[in-house]
Tab-separated table of C-alpha atoms in Angstrom:
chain	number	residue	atom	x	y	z
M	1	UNK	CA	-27.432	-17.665	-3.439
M	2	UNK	CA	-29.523	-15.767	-0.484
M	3	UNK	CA	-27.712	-13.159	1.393
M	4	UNK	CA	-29.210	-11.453	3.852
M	5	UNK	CA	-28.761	-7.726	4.607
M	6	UNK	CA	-29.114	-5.531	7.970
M	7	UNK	CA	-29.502	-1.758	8.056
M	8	UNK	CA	-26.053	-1.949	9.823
M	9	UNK	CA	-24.294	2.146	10.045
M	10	UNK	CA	-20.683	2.280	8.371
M	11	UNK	CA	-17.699	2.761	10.813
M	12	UNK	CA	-13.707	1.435	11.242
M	13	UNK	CA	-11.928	1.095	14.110
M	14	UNK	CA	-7.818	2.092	14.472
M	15	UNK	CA	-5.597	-0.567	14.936
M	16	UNK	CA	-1.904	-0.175	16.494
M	17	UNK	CA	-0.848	-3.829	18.061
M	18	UNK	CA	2.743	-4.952	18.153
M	19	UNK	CA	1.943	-7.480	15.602
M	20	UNK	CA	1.488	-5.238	12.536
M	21	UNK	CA	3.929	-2.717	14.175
M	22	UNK	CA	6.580	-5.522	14.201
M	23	UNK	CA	5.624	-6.581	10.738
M	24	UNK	CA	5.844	-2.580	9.081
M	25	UNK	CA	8.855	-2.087	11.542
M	26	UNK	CA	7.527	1.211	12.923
M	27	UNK	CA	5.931	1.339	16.329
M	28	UNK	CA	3.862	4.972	15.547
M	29	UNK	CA	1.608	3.263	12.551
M	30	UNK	CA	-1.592	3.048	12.959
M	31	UNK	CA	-4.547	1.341	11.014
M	32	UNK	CA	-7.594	2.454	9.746
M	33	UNK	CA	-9.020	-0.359	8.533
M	34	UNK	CA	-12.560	0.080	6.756
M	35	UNK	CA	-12.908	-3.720	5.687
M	36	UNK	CA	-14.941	-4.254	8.781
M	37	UNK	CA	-18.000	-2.425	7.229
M	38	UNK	CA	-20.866	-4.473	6.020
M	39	UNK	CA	-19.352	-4.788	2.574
M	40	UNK	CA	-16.057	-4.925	3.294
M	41	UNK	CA	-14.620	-1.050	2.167
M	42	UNK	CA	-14.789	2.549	2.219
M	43	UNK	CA	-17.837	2.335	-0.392
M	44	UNK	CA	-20.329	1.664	2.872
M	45	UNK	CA	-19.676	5.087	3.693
M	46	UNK	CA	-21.539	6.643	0.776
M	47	UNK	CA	-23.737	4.119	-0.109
M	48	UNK	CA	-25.748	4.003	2.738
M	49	UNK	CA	-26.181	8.064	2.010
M	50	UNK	CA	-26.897	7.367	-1.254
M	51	UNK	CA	-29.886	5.205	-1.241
M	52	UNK	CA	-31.576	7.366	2.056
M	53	UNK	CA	-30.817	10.300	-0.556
M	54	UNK	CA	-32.547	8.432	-3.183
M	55	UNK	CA	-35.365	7.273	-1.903
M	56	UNK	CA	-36.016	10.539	0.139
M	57	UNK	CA	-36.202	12.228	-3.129
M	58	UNK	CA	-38.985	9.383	-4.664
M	59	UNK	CA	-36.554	7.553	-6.701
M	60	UNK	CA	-37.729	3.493	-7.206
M	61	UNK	CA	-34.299	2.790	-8.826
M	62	UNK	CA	-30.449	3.818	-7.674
M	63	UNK	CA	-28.053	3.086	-10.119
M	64	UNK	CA	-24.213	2.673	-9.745
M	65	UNK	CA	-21.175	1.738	-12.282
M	66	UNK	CA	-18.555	-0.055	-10.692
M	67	UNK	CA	-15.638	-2.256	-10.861
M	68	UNK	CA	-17.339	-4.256	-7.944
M	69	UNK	CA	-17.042	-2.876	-4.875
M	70	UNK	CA	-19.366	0.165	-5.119
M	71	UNK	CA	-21.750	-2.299	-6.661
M	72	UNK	CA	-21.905	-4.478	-4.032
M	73	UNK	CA	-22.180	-2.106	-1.620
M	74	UNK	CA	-25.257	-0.161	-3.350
M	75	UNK	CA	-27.081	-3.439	-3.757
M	76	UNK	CA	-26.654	-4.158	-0.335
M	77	UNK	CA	-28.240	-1.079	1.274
M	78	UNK	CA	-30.735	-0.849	-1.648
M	79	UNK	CA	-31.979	-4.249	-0.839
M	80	UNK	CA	-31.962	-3.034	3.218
M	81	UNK	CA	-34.349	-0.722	2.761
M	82	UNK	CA	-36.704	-1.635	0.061
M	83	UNK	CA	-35.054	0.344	-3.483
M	84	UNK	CA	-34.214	-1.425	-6.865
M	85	UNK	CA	-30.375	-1.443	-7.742
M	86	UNK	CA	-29.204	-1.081	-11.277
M	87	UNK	CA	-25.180	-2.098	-11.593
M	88	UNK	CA	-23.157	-1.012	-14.641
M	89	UNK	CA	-19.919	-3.386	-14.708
M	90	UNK	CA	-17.353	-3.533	-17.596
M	91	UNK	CA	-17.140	-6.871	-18.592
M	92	UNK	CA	-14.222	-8.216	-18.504
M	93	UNK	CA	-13.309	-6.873	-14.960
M	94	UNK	CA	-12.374	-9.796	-12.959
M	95	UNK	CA	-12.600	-8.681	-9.794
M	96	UNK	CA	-16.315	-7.262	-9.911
M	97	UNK	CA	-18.106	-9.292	-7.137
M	98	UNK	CA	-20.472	-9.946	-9.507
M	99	UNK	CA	-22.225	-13.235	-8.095
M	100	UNK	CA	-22.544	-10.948	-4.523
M	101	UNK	CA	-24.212	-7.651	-6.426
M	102	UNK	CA	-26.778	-10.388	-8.312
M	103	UNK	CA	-27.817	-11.991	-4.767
M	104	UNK	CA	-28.322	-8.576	-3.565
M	105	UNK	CA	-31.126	-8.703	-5.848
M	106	UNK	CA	-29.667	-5.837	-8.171
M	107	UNK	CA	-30.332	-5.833	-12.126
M	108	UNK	CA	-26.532	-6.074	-13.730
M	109	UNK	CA	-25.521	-4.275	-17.037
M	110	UNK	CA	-22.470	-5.611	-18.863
M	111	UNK	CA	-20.626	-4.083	-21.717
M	112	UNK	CA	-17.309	-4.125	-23.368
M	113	UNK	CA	-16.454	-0.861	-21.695
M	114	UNK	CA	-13.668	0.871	-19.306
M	115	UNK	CA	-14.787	1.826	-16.315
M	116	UNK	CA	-14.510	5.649	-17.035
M	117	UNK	CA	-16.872	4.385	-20.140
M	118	UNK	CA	-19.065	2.495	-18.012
M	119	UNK	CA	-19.554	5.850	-15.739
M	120	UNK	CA	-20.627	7.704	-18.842
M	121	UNK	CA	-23.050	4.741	-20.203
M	122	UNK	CA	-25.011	4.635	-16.807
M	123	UNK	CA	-24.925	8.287	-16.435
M	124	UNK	CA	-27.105	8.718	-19.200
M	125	UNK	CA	-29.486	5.609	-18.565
M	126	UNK	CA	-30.311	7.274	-15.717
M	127	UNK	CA	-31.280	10.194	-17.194
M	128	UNK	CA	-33.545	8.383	-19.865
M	129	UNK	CA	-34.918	6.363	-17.250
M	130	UNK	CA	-35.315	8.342	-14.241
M	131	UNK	CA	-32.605	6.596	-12.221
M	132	UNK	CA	-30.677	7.892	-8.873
M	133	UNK	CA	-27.041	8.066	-10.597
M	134	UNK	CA	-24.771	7.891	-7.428
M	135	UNK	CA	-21.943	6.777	-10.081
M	136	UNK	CA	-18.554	9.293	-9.661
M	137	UNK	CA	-19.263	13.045	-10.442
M	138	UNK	CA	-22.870	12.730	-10.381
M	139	UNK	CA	-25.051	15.516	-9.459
M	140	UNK	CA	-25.360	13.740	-6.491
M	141	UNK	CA	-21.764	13.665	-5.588
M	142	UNK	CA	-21.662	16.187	-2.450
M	143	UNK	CA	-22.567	13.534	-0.699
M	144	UNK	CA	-19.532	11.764	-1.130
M	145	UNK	CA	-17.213	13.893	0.408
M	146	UNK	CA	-19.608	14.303	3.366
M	147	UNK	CA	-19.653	10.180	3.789
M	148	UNK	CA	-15.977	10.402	3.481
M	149	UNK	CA	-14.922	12.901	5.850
M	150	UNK	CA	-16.484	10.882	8.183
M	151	UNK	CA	-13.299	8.765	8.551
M	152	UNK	CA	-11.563	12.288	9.611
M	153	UNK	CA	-13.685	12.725	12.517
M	154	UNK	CA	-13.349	9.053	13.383
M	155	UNK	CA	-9.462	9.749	13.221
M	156	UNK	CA	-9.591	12.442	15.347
M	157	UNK	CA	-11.875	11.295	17.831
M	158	UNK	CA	-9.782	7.673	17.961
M	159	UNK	CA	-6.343	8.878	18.481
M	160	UNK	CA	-7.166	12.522	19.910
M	161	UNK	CA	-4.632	14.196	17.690
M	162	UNK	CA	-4.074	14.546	14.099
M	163	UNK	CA	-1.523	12.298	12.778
M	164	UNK	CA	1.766	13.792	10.954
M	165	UNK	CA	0.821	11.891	8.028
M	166	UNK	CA	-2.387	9.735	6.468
M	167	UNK	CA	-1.652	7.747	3.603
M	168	UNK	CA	-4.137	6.900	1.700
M	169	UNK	CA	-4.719	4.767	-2.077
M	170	UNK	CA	-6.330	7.284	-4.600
M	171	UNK	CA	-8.434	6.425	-8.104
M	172	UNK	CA	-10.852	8.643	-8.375
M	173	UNK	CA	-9.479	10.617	-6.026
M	174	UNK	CA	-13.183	10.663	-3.727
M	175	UNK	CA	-12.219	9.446	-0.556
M	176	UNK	CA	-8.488	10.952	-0.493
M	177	UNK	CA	-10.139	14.885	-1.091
M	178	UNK	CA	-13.016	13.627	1.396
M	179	UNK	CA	-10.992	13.072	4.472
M	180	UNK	CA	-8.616	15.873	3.602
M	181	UNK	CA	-11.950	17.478	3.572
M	182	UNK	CA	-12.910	16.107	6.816
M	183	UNK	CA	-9.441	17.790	8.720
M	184	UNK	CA	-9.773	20.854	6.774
M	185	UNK	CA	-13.175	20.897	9.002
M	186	UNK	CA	-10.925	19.986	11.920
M	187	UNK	CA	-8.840	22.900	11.402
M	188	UNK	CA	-10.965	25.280	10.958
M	189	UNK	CA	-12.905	24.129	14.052
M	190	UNK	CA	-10.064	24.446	15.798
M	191	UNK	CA	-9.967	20.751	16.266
M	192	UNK	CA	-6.458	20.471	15.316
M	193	UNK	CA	-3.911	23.190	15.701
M	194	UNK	CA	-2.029	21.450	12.009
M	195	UNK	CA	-3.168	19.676	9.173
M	196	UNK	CA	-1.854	16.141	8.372
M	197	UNK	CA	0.856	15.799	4.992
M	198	UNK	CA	-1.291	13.567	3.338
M	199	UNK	CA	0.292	10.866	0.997
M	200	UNK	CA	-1.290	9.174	-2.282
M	201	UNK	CA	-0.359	5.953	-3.400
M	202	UNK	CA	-1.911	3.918	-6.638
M	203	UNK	CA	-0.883	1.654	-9.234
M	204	UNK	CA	1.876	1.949	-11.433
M	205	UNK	CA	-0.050	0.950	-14.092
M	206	UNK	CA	-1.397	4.802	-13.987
M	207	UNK	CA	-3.536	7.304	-12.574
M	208	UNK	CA	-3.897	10.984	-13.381
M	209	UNK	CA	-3.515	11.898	-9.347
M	210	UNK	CA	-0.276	10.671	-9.017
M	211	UNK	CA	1.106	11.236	-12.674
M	212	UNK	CA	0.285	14.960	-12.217
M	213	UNK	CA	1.803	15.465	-8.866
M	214	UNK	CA	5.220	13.364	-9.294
M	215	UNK	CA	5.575	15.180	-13.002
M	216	UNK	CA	4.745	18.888	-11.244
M	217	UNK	CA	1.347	19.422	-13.009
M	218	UNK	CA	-1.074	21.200	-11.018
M	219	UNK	CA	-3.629	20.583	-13.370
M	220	UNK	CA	-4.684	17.197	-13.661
M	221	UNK	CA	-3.742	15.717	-16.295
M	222	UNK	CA	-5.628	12.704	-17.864
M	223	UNK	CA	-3.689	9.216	-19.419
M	224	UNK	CA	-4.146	7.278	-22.700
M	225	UNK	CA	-7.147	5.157	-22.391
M	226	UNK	CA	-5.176	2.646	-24.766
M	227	UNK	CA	-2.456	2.069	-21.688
M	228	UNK	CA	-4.706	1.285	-19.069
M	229	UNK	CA	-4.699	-2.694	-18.549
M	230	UNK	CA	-6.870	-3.813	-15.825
M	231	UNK	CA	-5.235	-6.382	-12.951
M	232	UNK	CA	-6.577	-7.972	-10.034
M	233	UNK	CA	-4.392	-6.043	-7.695
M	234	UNK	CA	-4.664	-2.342	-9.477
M	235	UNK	CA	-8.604	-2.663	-10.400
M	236	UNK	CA	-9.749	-0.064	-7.702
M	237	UNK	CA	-7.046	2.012	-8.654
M	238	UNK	CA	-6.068	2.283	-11.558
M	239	UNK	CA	-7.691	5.524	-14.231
M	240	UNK	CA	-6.925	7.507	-17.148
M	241	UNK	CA	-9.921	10.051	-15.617
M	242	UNK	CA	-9.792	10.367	-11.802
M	243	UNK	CA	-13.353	12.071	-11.586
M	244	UNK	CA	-12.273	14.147	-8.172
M	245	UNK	CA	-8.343	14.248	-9.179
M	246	UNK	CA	-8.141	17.911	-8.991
M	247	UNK	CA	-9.850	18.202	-5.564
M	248	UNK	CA	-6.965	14.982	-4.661
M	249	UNK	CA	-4.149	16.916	-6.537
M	250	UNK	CA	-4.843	20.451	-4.811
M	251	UNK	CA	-5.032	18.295	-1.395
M	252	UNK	CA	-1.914	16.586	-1.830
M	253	UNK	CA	-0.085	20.547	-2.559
M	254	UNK	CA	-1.616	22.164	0.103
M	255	UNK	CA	-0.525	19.549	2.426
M	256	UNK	CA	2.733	19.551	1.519
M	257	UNK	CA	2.092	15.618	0.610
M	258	UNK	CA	3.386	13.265	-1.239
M	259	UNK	CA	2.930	10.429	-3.919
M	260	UNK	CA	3.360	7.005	-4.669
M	261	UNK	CA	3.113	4.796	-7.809
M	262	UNK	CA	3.055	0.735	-6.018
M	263	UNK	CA	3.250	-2.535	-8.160
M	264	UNK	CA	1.081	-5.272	-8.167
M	265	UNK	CA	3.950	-7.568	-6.820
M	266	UNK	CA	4.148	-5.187	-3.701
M	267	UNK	CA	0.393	-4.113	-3.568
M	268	UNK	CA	-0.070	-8.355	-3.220
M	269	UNK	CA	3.175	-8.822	-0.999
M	270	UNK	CA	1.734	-6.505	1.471
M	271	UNK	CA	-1.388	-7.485	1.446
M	272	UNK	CA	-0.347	-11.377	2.416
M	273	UNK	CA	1.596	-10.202	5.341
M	274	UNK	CA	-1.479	-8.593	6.753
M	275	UNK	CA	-2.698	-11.913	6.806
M	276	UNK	CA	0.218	-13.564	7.863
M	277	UNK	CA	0.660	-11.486	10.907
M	278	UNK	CA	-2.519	-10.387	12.168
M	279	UNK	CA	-5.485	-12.046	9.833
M	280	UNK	CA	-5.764	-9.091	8.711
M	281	UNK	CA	-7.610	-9.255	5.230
M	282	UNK	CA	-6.801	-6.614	3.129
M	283	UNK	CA	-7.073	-5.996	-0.372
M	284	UNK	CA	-3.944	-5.377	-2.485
M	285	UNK	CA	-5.077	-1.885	-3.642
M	286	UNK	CA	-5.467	-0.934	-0.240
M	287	UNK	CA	-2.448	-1.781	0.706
M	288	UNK	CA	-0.516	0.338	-1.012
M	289	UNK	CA	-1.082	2.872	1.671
M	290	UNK	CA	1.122	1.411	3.603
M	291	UNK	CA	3.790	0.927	0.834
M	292	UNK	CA	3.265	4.978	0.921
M	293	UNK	CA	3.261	5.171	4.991
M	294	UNK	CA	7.065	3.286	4.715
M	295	UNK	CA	8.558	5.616	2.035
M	296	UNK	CA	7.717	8.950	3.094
M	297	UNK	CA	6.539	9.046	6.992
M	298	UNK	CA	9.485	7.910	8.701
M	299	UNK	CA	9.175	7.372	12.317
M	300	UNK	CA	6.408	10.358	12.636
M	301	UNK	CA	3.014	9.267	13.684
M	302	UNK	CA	1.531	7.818	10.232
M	303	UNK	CA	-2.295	6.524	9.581
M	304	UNK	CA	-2.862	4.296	7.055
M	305	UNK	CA	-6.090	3.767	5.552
M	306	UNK	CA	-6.602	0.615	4.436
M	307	UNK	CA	-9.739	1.047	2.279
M	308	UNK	CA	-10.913	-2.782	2.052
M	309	UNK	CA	-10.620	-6.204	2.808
M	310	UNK	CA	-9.910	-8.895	0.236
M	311	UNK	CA	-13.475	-10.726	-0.527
């Protein structure tokens, strides 16, 4: 399997047509759909930073552990511009894109680990081997919030206000703090005169972001390893360590936000109508954003990021 790769930049457009607003039954949605970039999600963002970061700094290796789609995408710019990929997987994930990260040409670790595990495993193969960790709460993690708040400015710059709400899925919690991060900017700049309420949604099946804030914590708070059961749908999602959850919990207080557990039934129902509607493919985790958008944003202006597309 050959696939071949372009050094192609990372950017979404926003979608309002009366198709999807008849289908969510709100006419002041709007969609910020990142399954357009090269690999399909959010991940593009970052990973394109990443491996410019790593190979600036005289790294031959970039290594990344995933539950697929942060894989794929680091093999794909890796292979773009000339680096070797290393890709930690747990093994039994079934939604890892694992044929995809091999034809990128990226070596693939597999062990009988959680993904939280897994992060921890490659974190410290890097260090014995003198690989570029850009695996969650690396040293090398600023640059994830800078990738992400890219979608803020995007926002902005697309709809020329900032929206009463953005709902957005959370498991580690990276890209929710990074675009709150990005309007914060906003804000400050003088952009925006207000900041958006921003709302979380994830999978019921747990994740310290949203168990903390619907329980009142405002310290994170992480879950029982022993009741986390991957799915298809929740995969993305679903944590007993969100590695940026306090940055996402603080977020969701200061904006006055709310949050969302979503089932896999819904997650999946969603994500078919997409489809149905507007051939619009979107992957069940991502669309529990708009599962959050429907519960808590009324009829006010919403934007729902939808972080990837069902490969």
């Amino acid at each position: 399997m050959e696939i071949e790769t372009e050094d192609k930049p990372p950017g979404s457009p926003l979608i309002r047509d009366s198709a999807i607003g008849n289908y969510l039954e709100r006419s002041n949605f709007f969609i910020k759909y990142e399954g357009v970039n090269p690999t399909g999600t959010q991940k593009d963002r970052i990973s394109r930073k990443h491996v410019e970061n790593a190979i600036k700094q005289g790294y031959k290796e970039i290594s990344v552990a995933t539950c697929g789609n942060f894989g794929a995408s680091i093999a794909y710019y890796a292979r773009g511009m000339g680096i070797k990929a290393i890709v930690g997987i747990p093994a039994e994930y079934s939604n890892s894109r694992h044929a995809e990260i091999a034809a990128y040409g990226a070596d693939i670790i597999e062990k009988p680990l959680k993904y939280e595990e897994m992060v921890e495993y490659i974190r410290e193969e890097a260090k014995n081997n003198n690989w570029y960790d850009a695996s969650p709460g690396s040293p090398n993690k600023s640059i994830d919030v800078s990738g992400y708040s890219e979608i803020s400015f995007e926002i902005y710059n697309q709809l020329g206000f900032a929206p009463e709400y953005i709902s957005i899925p959370v498991g580690n919690g990276t890209t929710f703090y990074g675009i709150y991060y990005g309007f914060l900017k906003l804000y400050r700049n003088r952009k925006i005169d207000k900041m958006p309420k921003f709302i979380a949604t994830s999978t019921e099946g747990g994740n310290p972001i949203v168990y903390s804030f619907i329980n009142g914590f405002r310290n994170i708070v992480e879950l029982n390893p022993e009741n986390i059961v991957e799915t298809y749908a929740n995969e993305p999602l679903i944590a007993y360590r969100s590695y940026d959850g306090q940055k996402a919990l603080d977020a969701l207080y200061k904006t006055h936000g709310k949050a969302l557990y979503v089932s896999d039934m819904k997650m999946e129902e969603i994500s078919r109508g997409f489809r149905k509607i507007d051939n619009l493919s979107v992957l069940p985790a991502s669309a529990s954003a708009a599962a959050g958008a429907l519960k808590f944003a009324g009829n006010n202006s919403c934007v729902i990021v939808l972080t990837g597309s069902d490969k």
